[in-house]
Amino acid sequence: MRDDALNALFLLNASSQRIRFLRYEDLAADPLPTSEHIYQFLNLTWTEHIQHLVLRQTNFSAGGAQRGCAPRRTLTPGKGGHLLPFTVVRASSEAAARAWRKTIPWDIVEGVQAVCDPVMSLLGYAPLRTLDEVRNDTLPCMVNFKMLHSYRTLHPDLGSRDK
């Protein structure tokens, strides 16, 4: 993963007009502007229909209830009439991206950080030093994202949450 991230950084710096790097959390935090930028980058047409789909898939309060979409953690009918515990519609994509912080055991956090620190640092994830920090949902775990530096120069409105 570290090699992939370093290679992506090299490619991004060599040709920032052809390469984009995106973290899941960035898309989850700002799905509409991020999706629209992706469409622009790929030279695809951004339409109201696509905007509605992005809203519906990432924000339950944006119309999913009126269209029969189930909120997260609700059992929904699946193939063959079986009830499925998951759905692609999220009550909030940002809340879904942070949900792990409520339940993950501290020993798992320590283990992941011990092994993944170089990659986490490169990708802009700050270490969490205590279980209290993990559980504190207002404490950001994303900081300066080195790999997006060139992209942010071109699009300063993206990634504003992790400055």
PDB file of C-alpha atoms in Angstrom:
ATOM      1  CA  MET A   1       0.000   0.000   0.000  1.00  0.00           C
ATOM      2  CA  ARG A   2       2.886   2.341   0.789  1.00  0.00           C
ATOM      3  CA  ASP A   3       4.442   1.679  -2.610  1.00  0.00           C
ATOM      4  CA  ASP A   4       1.081   2.296  -4.304  1.00  0.00           C
ATOM      5  CA  ALA A   5       0.684   5.577  -2.424  1.00  0.00           C
ATOM      6  CA  LEU A   6       4.226   6.699  -3.299  1.00  0.00           C
ATOM      7  CA  ASN A   7       3.710   5.766  -6.950  1.00  0.00           C
ATOM      8  CA  ALA A   8       0.409   7.667  -6.978  1.00  0.00           C
ATOM      9  CA  LEU A   9       2.166  10.692  -5.476  1.00  0.00           C
ATOM     10  CA  PHE A  10       4.837  10.518  -8.158  1.00  0.00           C
ATOM     11  CA  LEU A  11       2.216  10.273 -10.910  1.00  0.00           C
ATOM     12  CA  LEU A  12       0.129  13.056  -9.372  1.00  0.00           C
ATOM     13  CA  ASN A  13       3.124  15.394  -9.247  1.00  0.00           C
ATOM     14  CA  ALA A  14       4.175  14.440 -12.783  1.00  0.00           C
ATOM     15  CA  SER A  15       0.736  14.918 -14.312  1.00  0.00           C
ATOM     16  CA  SER A  16      -1.807  16.527 -12.004  1.00  0.00           C
ATOM     17  CA  GLN A  17      -4.122  17.100 -14.981  1.00  0.00           C
ATOM     18  CA  ARG A  18      -4.498  13.356 -15.604  1.00  0.00           C
ATOM     19  CA  ILE A  19      -4.438  11.840 -12.107  1.00  0.00           C
ATOM     20  CA  ARG A  20      -6.658  12.375  -9.077  1.00  0.00           C
ATOM     21  CA  PHE A  21      -6.348  10.775  -5.677  1.00  0.00           C
ATOM     22  CA  LEU A  22      -9.367  10.498  -3.436  1.00  0.00           C
ATOM     23  CA  ARG A  23      -9.879   9.267   0.090  1.00  0.00           C
ATOM     24  CA  TYR A  24     -13.168   7.619   1.018  1.00  0.00           C
ATOM     25  CA  GLU A  25     -13.613  10.049   3.907  1.00  0.00           C
ATOM     26  CA  ASP A  26     -13.302  13.057   1.590  1.00  0.00           C
ATOM     27  CA  LEU A  27     -16.085  11.720  -0.616  1.00  0.00           C
ATOM     28  CA  ALA A  28     -18.201  10.777   2.403  1.00  0.00           C
ATOM     29  CA  ALA A  29     -17.777  14.201   4.013  1.00  0.00           C
ATOM     30  CA  ASP A  30     -18.627  16.226   0.896  1.00  0.00           C
ATOM     31  CA  PRO A  31     -20.330  13.883  -1.569  1.00  0.00           C
ATOM     32  CA  LEU A  32     -21.919  16.463  -3.873  1.00  0.00           C
ATOM     33  CA  PRO A  33     -18.962  18.763  -4.591  1.00  0.00           C
ATOM     34  CA  THR A  34     -16.539  15.842  -4.672  1.00  0.00           C
ATOM     35  CA  SER A  35     -18.722  13.841  -7.062  1.00  0.00           C
ATOM     36  CA  GLU A  36     -19.205  16.885  -9.265  1.00  0.00           C
ATOM     37  CA  HIS A  37     -15.418  17.410  -9.409  1.00  0.00           C
ATOM     38  CA  ILE A  38     -14.963  13.750 -10.355  1.00  0.00           C
ATOM     39  CA  TYR A  39     -17.469  14.158 -13.181  1.00  0.00           C
ATOM     40  CA  GLN A  40     -15.712  17.330 -14.369  1.00  0.00           C
ATOM     41  CA  PHE A  41     -12.325  15.623 -14.217  1.00  0.00           C
ATOM     42  CA  LEU A  42     -13.650  12.717 -16.315  1.00  0.00           C
ATOM     43  CA  ASN A  43     -15.309  15.178 -18.705  1.00  0.00           C
ATOM     44  CA  LEU A  44     -18.738  13.718 -17.933  1.00  0.00           C
ATOM     45  CA  THR A  45     -21.964  15.655 -17.737  1.00  0.00           C
ATOM     46  CA  TRP A  46     -23.205  16.427 -14.236  1.00  0.00           C
ATOM     47  CA  THR A  47     -27.006  16.444 -14.226  1.00  0.00           C
ATOM     48  CA  GLU A  48     -29.759  17.026 -11.696  1.00  0.00           C
ATOM     49  CA  HIS A  49     -30.568  13.312 -11.914  1.00  0.00           C
ATOM     50  CA  ILE A  50     -27.008  12.380 -10.926  1.00  0.00           C
ATOM     51  CA  GLN A  51     -27.069  14.977  -8.160  1.00  0.00           C
ATOM     52  CA  HIS A  52     -30.292  13.425  -6.847  1.00  0.00           C
ATOM     53  CA  LEU A  53     -28.755   9.922  -6.950  1.00  0.00           C
ATOM     54  CA  VAL A  54     -25.685  11.081  -5.021  1.00  0.00           C
ATOM     55  CA  LEU A  55     -27.860  12.783  -2.418  1.00  0.00           C
ATOM     56  CA  ARG A  56     -30.124   9.758  -2.121  1.00  0.00           C
ATOM     57  CA  GLN A  57     -27.207   7.355  -1.655  1.00  0.00           C
ATOM     58  CA  THR A  58     -25.328   9.486   0.847  1.00  0.00           C
ATOM     59  CA  ASN A  59     -27.949  11.317   2.880  1.00  0.00           C
ATOM     60  CA  PHE A  60     -31.140   9.614   4.040  1.00  0.00           C
ATOM     61  CA  SER A  61     -32.787  12.924   4.859  1.00  0.00           C
ATOM     62  CA  ALA A  62     -32.352  14.085   1.252  1.00  0.00           C
ATOM     63  CA  GLY A  63     -35.359  12.215  -0.057  1.00  0.00           C
ATOM     64  CA  GLY A  64     -34.689   8.545   0.497  1.00  0.00           C
ATOM     65  CA  ALA A  65     -37.638   8.108   2.867  1.00  0.00           C
ATOM     66  CA  GLN A  66     -40.123   9.445   0.358  1.00  0.00           C
ATOM     67  CA  ARG A  67     -38.923   6.946  -2.222  1.00  0.00           C
ATOM     68  CA  GLY A  68     -39.098   3.879  -0.028  1.00  0.00           C
ATOM     69  CA  CYS A  69     -35.390   3.656   0.738  1.00  0.00           C
ATOM     70  CA  ALA A  70     -34.465   2.123   4.043  1.00  0.00           C
ATOM     71  CA  PRO A  71     -32.160   3.931   6.461  1.00  0.00           C
ATOM     72  CA  ARG A  72     -28.923   2.315   7.559  1.00  0.00           C
ATOM     73  CA  ARG A  73     -29.300  -0.679   9.922  1.00  0.00           C
ATOM     74  CA  THR A  74     -32.846  -1.408   8.818  1.00  0.00           C
ATOM     75  CA  LEU A  75     -33.600  -4.857   7.479  1.00  0.00           C
ATOM     76  CA  THR A  76     -34.561  -4.616   3.824  1.00  0.00           C
ATOM     77  CA  PRO A  77     -36.040  -7.246   1.511  1.00  0.00           C
ATOM     78  CA  GLY A  78     -33.376  -8.841  -0.626  1.00  0.00           C
ATOM     79  CA  LYS A  79     -33.293 -11.389  -3.405  1.00  0.00           C
ATOM     80  CA  GLY A  80     -35.582 -14.311  -2.667  1.00  0.00           C
ATOM     81  CA  GLY A  81     -37.455 -12.381   0.015  1.00  0.00           C
ATOM     82  CA  HIS A  82     -34.641 -12.664   2.582  1.00  0.00           C
ATOM     83  CA  LEU A  83     -34.090  -9.715   4.873  1.00  0.00           C
ATOM     84  CA  LEU A  84     -30.733  -8.012   4.438  1.00  0.00           C
ATOM     85  CA  PRO A  85     -29.119  -6.030   7.271  1.00  0.00           C
ATOM     86  CA  PHE A  86     -27.463  -3.557   4.898  1.00  0.00           C
ATOM     87  CA  THR A  87     -28.474  -1.137   2.195  1.00  0.00           C
ATOM     88  CA  VAL A  88     -26.494   1.185  -0.058  1.00  0.00           C
ATOM     89  CA  VAL A  89     -28.552   4.116   1.187  1.00  0.00           C
ATOM     90  CA  ARG A  90     -26.928   5.746   4.188  1.00  0.00           C
ATOM     91  CA  ALA A  91     -28.472   7.926   6.837  1.00  0.00           C
ATOM     92  CA  SER A  92     -25.338  10.029   6.346  1.00  0.00           C
ATOM     93  CA  SER A  93     -22.259   9.016   4.399  1.00  0.00           C
ATOM     94  CA  GLU A  94     -20.108  11.073   6.760  1.00  0.00           C
ATOM     95  CA  ALA A  95     -21.560   9.314   9.819  1.00  0.00           C
ATOM     96  CA  ALA A  96     -21.002   5.951   8.111  1.00  0.00           C
ATOM     97  CA  ALA A  97     -17.358   6.834   7.460  1.00  0.00           C
ATOM     98  CA  ARG A  98     -16.853   7.595  11.169  1.00  0.00           C
ATOM     99  CA  ALA A  99     -18.963   4.777  12.637  1.00  0.00           C
ATOM    100  CA  TRP A 100     -15.923   2.590  13.378  1.00  0.00           C
ATOM    101  CA  ARG A 101     -14.828   5.101  16.017  1.00  0.00           C
ATOM    102  CA  LYS A 102     -17.735   4.148  18.276  1.00  0.00           C
ATOM    103  CA  THR A 103     -16.977   0.445  18.530  1.00  0.00           C
ATOM    104  CA  ILE A 104     -13.398  -0.391  17.571  1.00  0.00           C
ATOM    105  CA  PRO A 105     -11.319  -1.835  20.432  1.00  0.00           C
ATOM    106  CA  TRP A 106      -8.181   0.075  21.413  1.00  0.00           C
ATOM    107  CA  ASP A 107      -5.872  -2.889  20.760  1.00  0.00           C
ATOM    108  CA  ILE A 108      -6.993  -2.939  17.103  1.00  0.00           C
ATOM    109  CA  VAL A 109      -6.321   0.809  16.763  1.00  0.00           C
ATOM    110  CA  GLU A 110      -2.844   0.354  18.282  1.00  0.00           C
ATOM    111  CA  GLY A 111      -2.060  -2.580  16.008  1.00  0.00           C
ATOM    112  CA  VAL A 112      -3.191  -0.851  12.829  1.00  0.00           C
ATOM    113  CA  GLN A 113      -1.326   2.339  13.693  1.00  0.00           C
ATOM    114  CA  ALA A 114       1.855   0.435  14.590  1.00  0.00           C
ATOM    115  CA  VAL A 115       1.919  -1.338  11.228  1.00  0.00           C
ATOM    116  CA  CYS A 116       0.386   1.333   9.002  1.00  0.00           C
ATOM    117  CA  ASP A 117       1.881   4.567  10.388  1.00  0.00           C
ATOM    118  CA  PRO A 118       4.028   5.378   7.307  1.00  0.00           C
ATOM    119  CA  VAL A 119       1.079   4.951   4.938  1.00  0.00           C
ATOM    120  CA  MET A 120      -1.349   6.691   7.276  1.00  0.00           C
ATOM    121  CA  SER A 121       0.995   9.667   7.538  1.00  0.00           C
ATOM    122  CA  LEU A 122       1.446   9.852   3.770  1.00  0.00           C
ATOM    123  CA  LEU A 123      -2.315   9.692   3.213  1.00  0.00           C
ATOM    124  CA  GLY A 124      -3.020  12.357   5.817  1.00  0.00           C
ATOM    125  CA  TYR A 125      -4.356  10.326   8.744  1.00  0.00           C
ATOM    126  CA  ALA A 126      -3.342  11.561  12.178  1.00  0.00           C
ATOM    127  CA  PRO A 127      -2.522   9.012  14.866  1.00  0.00           C
ATOM    128  CA  LEU A 128      -5.021   8.648  17.686  1.00  0.00           C
ATOM    129  CA  ARG A 129      -3.221   8.335  21.005  1.00  0.00           C
ATOM    130  CA  THR A 130      -5.955   7.149  23.356  1.00  0.00           C
ATOM    131  CA  LEU A 131      -9.317   5.428  23.258  1.00  0.00           C
ATOM    132  CA  ASP A 132     -10.852   8.748  24.350  1.00  0.00           C
ATOM    133  CA  GLU A 133      -9.432  10.353  21.195  1.00  0.00           C
ATOM    134  CA  VAL A 134     -10.877   7.544  19.079  1.00  0.00           C
ATOM    135  CA  ARG A 135     -14.322   7.987  20.633  1.00  0.00           C
ATOM    136  CA  ASN A 136     -14.221  11.789  20.359  1.00  0.00           C
ATOM    137  CA  ASP A 137     -16.088  12.210  17.092  1.00  0.00           C
ATOM    138  CA  THR A 138     -15.239  15.919  16.938  1.00  0.00           C
ATOM    139  CA  LEU A 139     -11.500  15.211  16.880  1.00  0.00           C
ATOM    140  CA  PRO A 140     -10.426  14.863  13.233  1.00  0.00           C
ATOM    141  CA  CYS A 141      -8.291  11.888  12.335  1.00  0.00           C
ATOM    142  CA  MET A 142      -7.419  13.369   8.940  1.00  0.00           C
ATOM    143  CA  VAL A 143      -4.841  16.106   8.639  1.00  0.00           C
ATOM    144  CA  ASN A 144      -2.786  17.578   5.806  1.00  0.00           C
ATOM    145  CA  PHE A 145      -3.101  15.256   2.843  1.00  0.00           C
ATOM    146  CA  LYS A 146       0.263  15.427   1.068  1.00  0.00           C
ATOM    147  CA  MET A 147      -1.002  13.558  -1.971  1.00  0.00           C
ATOM    148  CA  LEU A 148      -3.739  16.102  -2.647  1.00  0.00           C
ATOM    149  CA  HIS A 149      -1.473  19.134  -2.418  1.00  0.00           C
ATOM    150  CA  SER A 150      -1.300  19.628  -6.199  1.00  0.00           C
ATOM    151  CA  TYR A 151      -5.013  18.972  -6.595  1.00  0.00           C
ATOM    152  CA  ARG A 152      -5.913  21.414  -3.821  1.00  0.00           C
ATOM    153  CA  THR A 153      -3.878  24.103  -5.546  1.00  0.00           C
ATOM    154  CA  LEU A 154      -6.167  23.688  -8.543  1.00  0.00           C
ATOM    155  CA  HIS A 155      -9.348  23.082  -6.477  1.00  0.00           C
ATOM    156  CA  PRO A 156      -8.956  24.813  -3.070  1.00  0.00           C
ATOM    157  CA  ASP A 157     -12.600  24.115  -2.150  1.00  0.00           C
ATOM    158  CA  LEU A 158     -11.921  20.364  -1.847  1.00  0.00           C
ATOM    159  CA  GLY A 159     -10.492  18.827   1.296  1.00  0.00           C
ATOM    160  CA  SER A 160     -11.149  21.808   3.514  1.00  0.00           C
ATOM    161  CA  ARG A 161     -12.026  19.514   6.447  1.00  0.00           C
ATOM    162  CA  ASP A 162      -8.500  18.242   6.990  1.00  0.00           C
ATOM    163  CA  LYS A 163      -6.397  21.407   7.067  1.00  0.00           C
TER     164      LYS A 163
END
